CSV table of C-alpha atoms in Angstrom, one decimal:
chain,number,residue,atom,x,y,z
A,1,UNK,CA,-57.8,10.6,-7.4
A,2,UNK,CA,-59.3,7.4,-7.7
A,3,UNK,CA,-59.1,4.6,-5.1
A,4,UNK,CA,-59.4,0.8,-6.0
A,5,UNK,CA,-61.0,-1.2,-3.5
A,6,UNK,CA,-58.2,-3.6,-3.5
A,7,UNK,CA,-56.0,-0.8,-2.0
A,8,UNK,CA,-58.0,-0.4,1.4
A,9,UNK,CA,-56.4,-2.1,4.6
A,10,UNK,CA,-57.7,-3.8,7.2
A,11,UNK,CA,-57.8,-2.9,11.3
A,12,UNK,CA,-54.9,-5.2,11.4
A,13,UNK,CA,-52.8,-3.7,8.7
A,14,UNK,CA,-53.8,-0.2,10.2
A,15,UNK,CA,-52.3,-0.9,13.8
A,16,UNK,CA,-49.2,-2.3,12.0
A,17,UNK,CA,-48.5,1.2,9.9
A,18,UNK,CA,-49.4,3.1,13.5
A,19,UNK,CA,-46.5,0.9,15.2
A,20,UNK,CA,-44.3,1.1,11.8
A,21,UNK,CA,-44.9,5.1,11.3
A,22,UNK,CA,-43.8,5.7,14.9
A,23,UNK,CA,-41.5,4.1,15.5
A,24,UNK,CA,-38.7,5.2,13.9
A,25,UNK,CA,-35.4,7.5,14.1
A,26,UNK,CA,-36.2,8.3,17.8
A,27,UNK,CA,-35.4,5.1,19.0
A,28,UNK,CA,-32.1,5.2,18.6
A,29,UNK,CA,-31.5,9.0,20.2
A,30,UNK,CA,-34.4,9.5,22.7
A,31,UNK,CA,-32.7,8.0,25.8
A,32,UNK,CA,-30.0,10.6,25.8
A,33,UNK,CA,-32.5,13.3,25.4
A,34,UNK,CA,-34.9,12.5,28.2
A,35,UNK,CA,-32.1,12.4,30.4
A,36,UNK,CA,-30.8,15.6,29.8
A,37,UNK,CA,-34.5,16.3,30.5
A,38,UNK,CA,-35.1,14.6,33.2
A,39,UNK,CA,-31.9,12.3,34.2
A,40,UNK,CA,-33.8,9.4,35.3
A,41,UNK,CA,-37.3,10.0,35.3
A,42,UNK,CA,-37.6,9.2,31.5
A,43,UNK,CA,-39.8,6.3,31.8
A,44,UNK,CA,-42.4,8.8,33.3
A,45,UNK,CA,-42.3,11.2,30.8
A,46,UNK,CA,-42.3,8.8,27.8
A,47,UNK,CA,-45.3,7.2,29.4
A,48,UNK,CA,-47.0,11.2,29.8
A,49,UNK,CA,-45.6,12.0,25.9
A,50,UNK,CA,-47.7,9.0,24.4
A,51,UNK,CA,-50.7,9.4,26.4
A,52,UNK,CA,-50.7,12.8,24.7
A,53,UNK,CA,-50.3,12.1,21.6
A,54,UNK,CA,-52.8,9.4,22.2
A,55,UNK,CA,-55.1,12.2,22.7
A,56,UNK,CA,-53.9,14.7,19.8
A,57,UNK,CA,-55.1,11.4,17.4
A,58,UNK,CA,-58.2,11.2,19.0
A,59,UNK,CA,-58.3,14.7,17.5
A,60,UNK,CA,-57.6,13.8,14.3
A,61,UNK,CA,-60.1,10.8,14.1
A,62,UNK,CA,-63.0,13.5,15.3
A,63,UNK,CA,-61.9,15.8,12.2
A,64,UNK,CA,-61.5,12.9,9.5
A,65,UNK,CA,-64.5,11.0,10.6
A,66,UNK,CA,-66.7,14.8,9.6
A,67,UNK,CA,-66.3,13.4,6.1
A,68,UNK,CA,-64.5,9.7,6.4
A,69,UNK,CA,-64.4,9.5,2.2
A,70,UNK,CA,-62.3,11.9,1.7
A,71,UNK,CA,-59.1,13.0,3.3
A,72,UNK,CA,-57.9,16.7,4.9
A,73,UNK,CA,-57.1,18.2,1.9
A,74,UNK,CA,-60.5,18.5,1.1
A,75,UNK,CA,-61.8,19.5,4.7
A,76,UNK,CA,-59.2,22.2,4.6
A,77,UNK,CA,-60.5,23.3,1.4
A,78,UNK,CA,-64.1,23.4,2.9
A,79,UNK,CA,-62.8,25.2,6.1
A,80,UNK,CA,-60.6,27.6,5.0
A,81,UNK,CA,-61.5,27.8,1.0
A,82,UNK,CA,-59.9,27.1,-2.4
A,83,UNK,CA,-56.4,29.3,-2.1
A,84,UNK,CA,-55.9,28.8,2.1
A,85,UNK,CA,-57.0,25.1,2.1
A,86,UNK,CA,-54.0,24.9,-0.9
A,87,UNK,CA,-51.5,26.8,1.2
A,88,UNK,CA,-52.0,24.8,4.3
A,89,UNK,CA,-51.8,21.4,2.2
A,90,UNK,CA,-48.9,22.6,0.8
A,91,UNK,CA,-47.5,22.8,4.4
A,92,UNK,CA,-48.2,19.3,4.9
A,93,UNK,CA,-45.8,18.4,1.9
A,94,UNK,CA,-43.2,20.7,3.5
A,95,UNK,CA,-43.5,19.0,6.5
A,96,UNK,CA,-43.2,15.6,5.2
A,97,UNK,CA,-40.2,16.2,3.2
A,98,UNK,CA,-38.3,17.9,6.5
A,99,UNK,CA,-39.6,15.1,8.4
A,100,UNK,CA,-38.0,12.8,5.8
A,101,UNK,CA,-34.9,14.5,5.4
A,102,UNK,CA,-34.0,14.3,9.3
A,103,UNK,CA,-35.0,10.2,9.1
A,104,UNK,CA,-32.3,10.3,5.6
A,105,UNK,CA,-29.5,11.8,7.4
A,106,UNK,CA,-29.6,9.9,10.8
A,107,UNK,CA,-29.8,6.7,8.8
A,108,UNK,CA,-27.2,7.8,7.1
A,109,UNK,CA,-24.5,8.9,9.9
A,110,UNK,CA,-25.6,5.6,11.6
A,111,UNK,CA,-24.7,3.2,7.9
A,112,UNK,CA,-21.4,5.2,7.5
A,113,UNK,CA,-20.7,5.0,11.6
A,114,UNK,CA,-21.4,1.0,11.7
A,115,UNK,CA,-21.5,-0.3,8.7
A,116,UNK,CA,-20.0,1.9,5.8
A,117,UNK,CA,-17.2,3.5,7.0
A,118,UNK,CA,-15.3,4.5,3.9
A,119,UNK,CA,-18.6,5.8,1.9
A,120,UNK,CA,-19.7,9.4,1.6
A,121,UNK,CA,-22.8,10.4,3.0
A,122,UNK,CA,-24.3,11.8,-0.3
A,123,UNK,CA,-23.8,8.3,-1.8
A,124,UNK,CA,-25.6,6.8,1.4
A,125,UNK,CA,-28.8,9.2,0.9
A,126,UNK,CA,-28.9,8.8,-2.6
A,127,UNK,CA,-29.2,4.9,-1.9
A,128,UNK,CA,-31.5,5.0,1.1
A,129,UNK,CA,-33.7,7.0,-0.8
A,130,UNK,CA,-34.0,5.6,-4.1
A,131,UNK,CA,-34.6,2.3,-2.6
A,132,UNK,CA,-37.5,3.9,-0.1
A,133,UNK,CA,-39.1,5.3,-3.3
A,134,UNK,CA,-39.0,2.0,-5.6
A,135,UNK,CA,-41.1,0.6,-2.3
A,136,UNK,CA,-43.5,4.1,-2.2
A,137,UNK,CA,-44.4,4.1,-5.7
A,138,UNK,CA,-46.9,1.7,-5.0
A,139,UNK,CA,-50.7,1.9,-2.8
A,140,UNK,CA,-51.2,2.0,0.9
A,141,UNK,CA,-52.4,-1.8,0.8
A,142,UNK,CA,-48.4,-3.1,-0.6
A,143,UNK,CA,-46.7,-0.9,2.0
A,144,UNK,CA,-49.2,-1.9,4.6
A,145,UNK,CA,-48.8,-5.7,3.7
A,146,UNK,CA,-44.9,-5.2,3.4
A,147,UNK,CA,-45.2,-3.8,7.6
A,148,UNK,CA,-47.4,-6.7,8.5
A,149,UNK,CA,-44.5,-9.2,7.9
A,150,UNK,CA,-41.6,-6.9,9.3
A,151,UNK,CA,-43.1,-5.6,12.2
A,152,UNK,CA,-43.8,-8.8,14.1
A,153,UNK,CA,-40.6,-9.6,13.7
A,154,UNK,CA,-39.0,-6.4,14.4
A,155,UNK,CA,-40.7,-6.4,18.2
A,156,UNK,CA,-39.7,-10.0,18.5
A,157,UNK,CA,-36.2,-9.2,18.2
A,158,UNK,CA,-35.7,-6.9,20.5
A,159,UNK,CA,-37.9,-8.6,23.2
A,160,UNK,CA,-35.4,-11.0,22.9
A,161,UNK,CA,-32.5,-8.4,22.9
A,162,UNK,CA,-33.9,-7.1,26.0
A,163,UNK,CA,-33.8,-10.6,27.6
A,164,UNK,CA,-30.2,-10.6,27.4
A,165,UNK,CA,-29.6,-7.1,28.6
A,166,UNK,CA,-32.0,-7.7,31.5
A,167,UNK,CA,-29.1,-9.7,33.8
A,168,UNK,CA,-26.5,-7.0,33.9
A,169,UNK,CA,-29.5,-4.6,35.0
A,170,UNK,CA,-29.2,-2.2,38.3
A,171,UNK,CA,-32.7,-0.7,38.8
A,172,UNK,CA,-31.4,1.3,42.0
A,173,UNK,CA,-30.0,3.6,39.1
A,174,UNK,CA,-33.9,4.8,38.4
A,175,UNK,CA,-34.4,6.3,42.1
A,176,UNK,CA,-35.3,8.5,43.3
A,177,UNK,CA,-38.8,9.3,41.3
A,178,UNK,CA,-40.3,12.4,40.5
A,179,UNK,CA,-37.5,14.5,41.8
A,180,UNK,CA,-37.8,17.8,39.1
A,181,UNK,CA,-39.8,20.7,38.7
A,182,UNK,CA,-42.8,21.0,36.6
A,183,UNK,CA,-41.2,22.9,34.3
A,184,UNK,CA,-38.3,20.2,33.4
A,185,UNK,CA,-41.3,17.7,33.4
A,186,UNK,CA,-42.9,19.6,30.3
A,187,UNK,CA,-39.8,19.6,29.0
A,188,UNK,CA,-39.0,16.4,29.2
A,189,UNK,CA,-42.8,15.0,27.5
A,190,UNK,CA,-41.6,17.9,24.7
A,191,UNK,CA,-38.2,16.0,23.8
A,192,UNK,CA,-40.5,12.8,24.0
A,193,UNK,CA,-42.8,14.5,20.9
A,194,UNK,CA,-40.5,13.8,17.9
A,195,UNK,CA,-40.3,9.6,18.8
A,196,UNK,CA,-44.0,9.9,18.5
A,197,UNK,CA,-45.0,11.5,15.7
A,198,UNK,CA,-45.8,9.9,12.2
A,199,UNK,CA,-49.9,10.0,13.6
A,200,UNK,CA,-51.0,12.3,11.5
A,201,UNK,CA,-50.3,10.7,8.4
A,202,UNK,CA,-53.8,9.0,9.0
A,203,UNK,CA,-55.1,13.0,8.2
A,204,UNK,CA,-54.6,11.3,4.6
A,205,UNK,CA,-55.4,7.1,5.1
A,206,UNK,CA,-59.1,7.5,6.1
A,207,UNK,CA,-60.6,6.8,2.5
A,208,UNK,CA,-58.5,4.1,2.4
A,209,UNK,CA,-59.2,2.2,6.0
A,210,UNK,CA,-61.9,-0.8,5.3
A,211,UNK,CA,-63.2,-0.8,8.9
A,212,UNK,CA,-62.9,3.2,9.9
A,213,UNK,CA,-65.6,1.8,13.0
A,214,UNK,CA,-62.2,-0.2,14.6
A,215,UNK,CA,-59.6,2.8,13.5
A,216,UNK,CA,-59.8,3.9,17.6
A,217,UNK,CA,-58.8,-0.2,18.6
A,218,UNK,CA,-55.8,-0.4,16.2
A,219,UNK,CA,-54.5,3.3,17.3
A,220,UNK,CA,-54.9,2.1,20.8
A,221,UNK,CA,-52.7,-0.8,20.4
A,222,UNK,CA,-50.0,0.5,18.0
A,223,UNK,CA,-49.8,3.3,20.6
A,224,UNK,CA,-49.6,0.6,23.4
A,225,UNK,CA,-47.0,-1.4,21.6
A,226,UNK,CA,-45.2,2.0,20.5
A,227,UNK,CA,-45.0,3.0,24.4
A,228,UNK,CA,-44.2,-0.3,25.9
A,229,UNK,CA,-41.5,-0.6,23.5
A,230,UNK,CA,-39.9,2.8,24.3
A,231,UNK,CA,-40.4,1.8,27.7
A,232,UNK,CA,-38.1,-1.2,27.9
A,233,UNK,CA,-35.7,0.8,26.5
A,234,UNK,CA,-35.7,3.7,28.5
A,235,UNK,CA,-36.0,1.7,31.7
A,236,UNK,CA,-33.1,-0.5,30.8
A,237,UNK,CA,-30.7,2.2,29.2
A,238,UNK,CA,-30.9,4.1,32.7
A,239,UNK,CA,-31.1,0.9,34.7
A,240,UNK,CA,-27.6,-0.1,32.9
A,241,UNK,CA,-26.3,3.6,32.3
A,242,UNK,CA,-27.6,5.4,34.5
A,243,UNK,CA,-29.0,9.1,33.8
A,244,UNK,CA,-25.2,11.0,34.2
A,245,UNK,CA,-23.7,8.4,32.2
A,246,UNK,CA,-26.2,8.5,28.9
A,247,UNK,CA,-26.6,12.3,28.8
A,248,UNK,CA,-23.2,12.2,27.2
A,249,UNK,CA,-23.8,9.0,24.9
A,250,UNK,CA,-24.6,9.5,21.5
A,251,UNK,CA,-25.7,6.3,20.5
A,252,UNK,CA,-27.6,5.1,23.9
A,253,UNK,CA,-30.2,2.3,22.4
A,254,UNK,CA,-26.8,0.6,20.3
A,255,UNK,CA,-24.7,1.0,23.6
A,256,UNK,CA,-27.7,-0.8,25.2
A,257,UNK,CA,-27.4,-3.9,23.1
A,258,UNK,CA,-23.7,-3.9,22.2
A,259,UNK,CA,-22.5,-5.6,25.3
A,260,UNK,CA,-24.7,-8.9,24.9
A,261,UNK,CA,-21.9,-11.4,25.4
A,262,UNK,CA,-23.9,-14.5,24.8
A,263,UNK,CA,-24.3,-13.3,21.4
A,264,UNK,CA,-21.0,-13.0,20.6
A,265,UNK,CA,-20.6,-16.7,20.4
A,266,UNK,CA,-22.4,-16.9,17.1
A,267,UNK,CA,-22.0,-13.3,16.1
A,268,UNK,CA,-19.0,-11.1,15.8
A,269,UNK,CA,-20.5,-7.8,16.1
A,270,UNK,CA,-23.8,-8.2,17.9
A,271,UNK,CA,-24.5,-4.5,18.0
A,272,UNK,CA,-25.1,-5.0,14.1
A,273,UNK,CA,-28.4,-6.4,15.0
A,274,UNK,CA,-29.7,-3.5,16.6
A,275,UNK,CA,-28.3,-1.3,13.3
A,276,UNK,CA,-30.0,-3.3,10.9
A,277,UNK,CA,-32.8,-3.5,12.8
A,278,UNK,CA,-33.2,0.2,13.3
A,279,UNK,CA,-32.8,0.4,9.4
A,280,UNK,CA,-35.9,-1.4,9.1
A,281,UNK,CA,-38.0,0.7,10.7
A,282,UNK,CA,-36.8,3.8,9.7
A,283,UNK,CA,-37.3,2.4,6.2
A,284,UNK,CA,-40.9,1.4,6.6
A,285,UNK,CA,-41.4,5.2,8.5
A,286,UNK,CA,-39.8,6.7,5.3
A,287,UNK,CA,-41.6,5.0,2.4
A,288,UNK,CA,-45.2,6.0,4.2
A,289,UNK,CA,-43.8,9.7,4.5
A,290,UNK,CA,-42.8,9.5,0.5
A,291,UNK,CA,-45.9,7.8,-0.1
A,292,UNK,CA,-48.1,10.2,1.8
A,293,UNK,CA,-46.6,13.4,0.3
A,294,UNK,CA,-47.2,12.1,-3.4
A,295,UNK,CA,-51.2,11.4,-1.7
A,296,UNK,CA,-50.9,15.1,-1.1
A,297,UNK,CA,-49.4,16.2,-3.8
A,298,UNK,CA,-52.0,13.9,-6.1
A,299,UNK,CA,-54.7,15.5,-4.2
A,300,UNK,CA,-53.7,19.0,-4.5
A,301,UNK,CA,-53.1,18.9,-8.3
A,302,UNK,CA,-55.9,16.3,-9.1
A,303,UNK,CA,-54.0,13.8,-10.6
A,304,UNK,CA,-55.1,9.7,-11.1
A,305,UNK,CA,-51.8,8.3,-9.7
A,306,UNK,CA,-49.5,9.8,-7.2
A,307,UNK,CA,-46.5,8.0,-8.3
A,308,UNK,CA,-44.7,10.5,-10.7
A,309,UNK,CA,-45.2,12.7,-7.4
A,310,UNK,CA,-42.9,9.9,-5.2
A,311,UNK,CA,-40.0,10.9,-7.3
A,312,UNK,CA,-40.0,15.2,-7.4
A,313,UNK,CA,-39.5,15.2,-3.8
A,314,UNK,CA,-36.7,12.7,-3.8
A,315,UNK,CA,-34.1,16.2,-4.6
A,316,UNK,CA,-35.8,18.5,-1.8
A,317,UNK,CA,-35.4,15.6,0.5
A,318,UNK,CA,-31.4,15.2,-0.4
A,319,UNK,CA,-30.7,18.1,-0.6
A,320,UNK,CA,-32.2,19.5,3.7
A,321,UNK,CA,-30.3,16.3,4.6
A,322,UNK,CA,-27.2,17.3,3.7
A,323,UNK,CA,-28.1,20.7,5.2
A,324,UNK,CA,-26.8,19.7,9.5
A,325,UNK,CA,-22.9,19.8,10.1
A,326,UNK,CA,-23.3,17.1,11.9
A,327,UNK,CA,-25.5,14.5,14.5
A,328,UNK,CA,-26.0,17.2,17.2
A,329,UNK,CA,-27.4,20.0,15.1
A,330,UNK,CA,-29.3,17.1,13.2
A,331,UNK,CA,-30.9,16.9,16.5
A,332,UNK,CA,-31.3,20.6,17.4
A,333,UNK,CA,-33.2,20.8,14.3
A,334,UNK,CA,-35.5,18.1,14.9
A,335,UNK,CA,-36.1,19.7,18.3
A,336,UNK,CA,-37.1,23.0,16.9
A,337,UNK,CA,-38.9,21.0,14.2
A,338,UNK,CA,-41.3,19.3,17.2
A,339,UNK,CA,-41.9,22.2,18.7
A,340,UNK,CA,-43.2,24.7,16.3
A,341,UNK,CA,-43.8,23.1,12.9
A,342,UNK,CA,-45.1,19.7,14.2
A,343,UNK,CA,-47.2,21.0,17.2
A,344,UNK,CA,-49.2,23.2,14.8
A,345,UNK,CA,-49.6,20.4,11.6
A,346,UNK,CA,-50.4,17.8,14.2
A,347,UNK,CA,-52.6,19.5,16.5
A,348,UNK,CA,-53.4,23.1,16.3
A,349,UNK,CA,-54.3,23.1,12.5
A,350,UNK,CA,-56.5,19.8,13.0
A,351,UNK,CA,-58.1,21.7,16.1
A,352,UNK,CA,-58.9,24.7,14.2
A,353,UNK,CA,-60.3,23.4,11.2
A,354,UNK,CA,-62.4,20.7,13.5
A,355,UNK,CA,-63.7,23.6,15.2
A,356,UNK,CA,-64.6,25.9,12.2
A,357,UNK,CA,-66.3,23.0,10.2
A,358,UNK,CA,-68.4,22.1,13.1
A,359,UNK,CA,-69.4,25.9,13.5
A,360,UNK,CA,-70.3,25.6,9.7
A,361,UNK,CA,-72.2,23.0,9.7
A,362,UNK,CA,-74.6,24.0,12.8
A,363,UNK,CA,-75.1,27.3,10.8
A,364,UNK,CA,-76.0,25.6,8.1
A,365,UNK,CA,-78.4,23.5,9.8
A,366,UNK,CA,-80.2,27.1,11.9
């Protein structure tokens, strides 16, 4: 597969897609789920769950930057050889579709719960996806570009959201601290996983990063910005909630925002903000999946252009959305998703295949 020069991005562009990828369909569900974790030590464990998966990138930038020209497709192929490397590139494309499949439904039961009321949710898929793959067709550089002017705005937004919300606040609701078990503590940084993820689809950016030297800065602050962010939220969700009260809330981050009465003077629904807004970035999150799965799928099968690729998955995706009854399992799946399929793609794959390249090479060298 051949890449153009004028389809590399810059250290800027690349913290935007880390704050973009991440944050996502988690936003809008991880409150509740800390809680049940935790009740009101979520701040803590959101704050442990990042610093983690701070350190499970670091783990990918070792393994990438073994060969920074080409991507882990090719490293699995020299680790493992030609038929394993395939298989466990294969698993990648799996992963992305499942990964955008949970990110199609959610945005989906939220369009038809706020916005859409009357519309089936097949019709709401079809549309979130087609216009996700219109966007994906094209190279990293366009999507990156396209992030760069949504982002900054996105984050302003809700800072100013959060100004609002910040006066009705009761921050006696966040005491005492640190009063669980370790075991409810691991846990807790496990239900934190899922917000996180979207990382590793720099396994499959590096020949396309201008300034792979800086890669480390720009994860650092897209992870910053990604864990302050959650941070406000959590914080002020329990400060406003409290932990009882939002283990039973199903929408916890809209609940947050809904009640901003000094919006309502030049807004009807001000909640709608927060919807729209949380379309956004679940949009950006899903066009870099699509995108990255036709990378993969271009790689695998040695083709110039991935974009014939962006369409084939579209039916795989629609069809494991419409698989969940309902929000709740939606969630149980993404649960059981995180622990097992993501915890070995993200960091025990990446681990291994570090480790056996590195043996390789200091054979080679004796």
């Amino acid at each position: 597969m051949i890449i153009n020069d004028n389809d590399k991005i810059s250290s800027f562009q690349c913290f935007v897609l880390f704050v973009s990828v991440m944050i996502g369909i988690g936003i809008m569900f991880m409150p509740s789920s800390v809680a049940k974790a935790v009740e009101q030590n979520g701040w803590f464990v959101v704050l442990l769950g990042g610093m983690l998966s701070f350190l499970a990138f670091l783990l990918i930038f070792k393994l990438t930057m073994l060969d920074p020209d080409v991507t882990v497709i090719e490293l699995l192929t020299n680790a493992f050889g030609k038929i394993v490397g395939t298989v466990f590139s294969i698993m990648y494309v799996i992963y992305f579709i499942i990964f955008s499949s949970f990110e199609t439904r959610l945005i989906a039961e939220t369009a038809k719960e706020f916005l859409f009321t009357l519309t089936p949710n097949e019709v709401l898929v079809i549309t979130f996806l087609l216009s996700c793959a219109y966007l994906s067709r094209y190279g990293v550089e366009v999507i990156a570009r396209m992030c760069e002017v949504l982002m900054p705005g996105i984050v302003l937004i809700i800072i100013i959201l959060s100004f609002f919300v910040y006066q009705r606040l009761d921050f006696s609701n966040l005491l005492p601290v640190l009063n669980i078990s370790f075991l409810k503590l691991l846990k807790g940084i496990g239900t934190t996983i899922f917000s996180f993820l979207g990382f590793e689809v720099f396994l499959f950016f590096m020949p396309y990063i201008r300034r792979k030297d800086k890669l480390i800065k720009s994860a650092f602050f897209g992870f910053l910005v990604t864990v302050l962010l959650y941070e406000v939220i959590i914080i002020f969700a329990t400060a406003d909630f409290g932990a009882k009260e939002m283990q039973t809330m199903v929408w916890p981050t809209l609940n947050l925002f809904r009640d901003v009465t000094v919006l309502e003077i030049v807004i009807e629904r001000p909640e709608s903000i927060v919807v729209a807004l949380w379309m956004i970035t679940t949009y950006t999150t899903e066009i870099i999946f699509l995108m990255t799965t036709s990378l993969i799928l271009a790689r695998i099968f040695n083709t110039k252009e991935h974009n014939f690729f962006v369409f084939l998955q579209l039916p795989f995706i629609y069809i494991l959305s419409l698989i969940p009854q309902n929000i709740s399992e939606t969630q149980r799946f993404m649960d059981y998703f995180s622990y097992f399929f993501a915890t070995f793609l993200a960091l025990f794959l990446p681990l291994v295949t570090y480790t056996v390249l590195s043996v390789k090479r200091k054979v080679k060298k004796t």
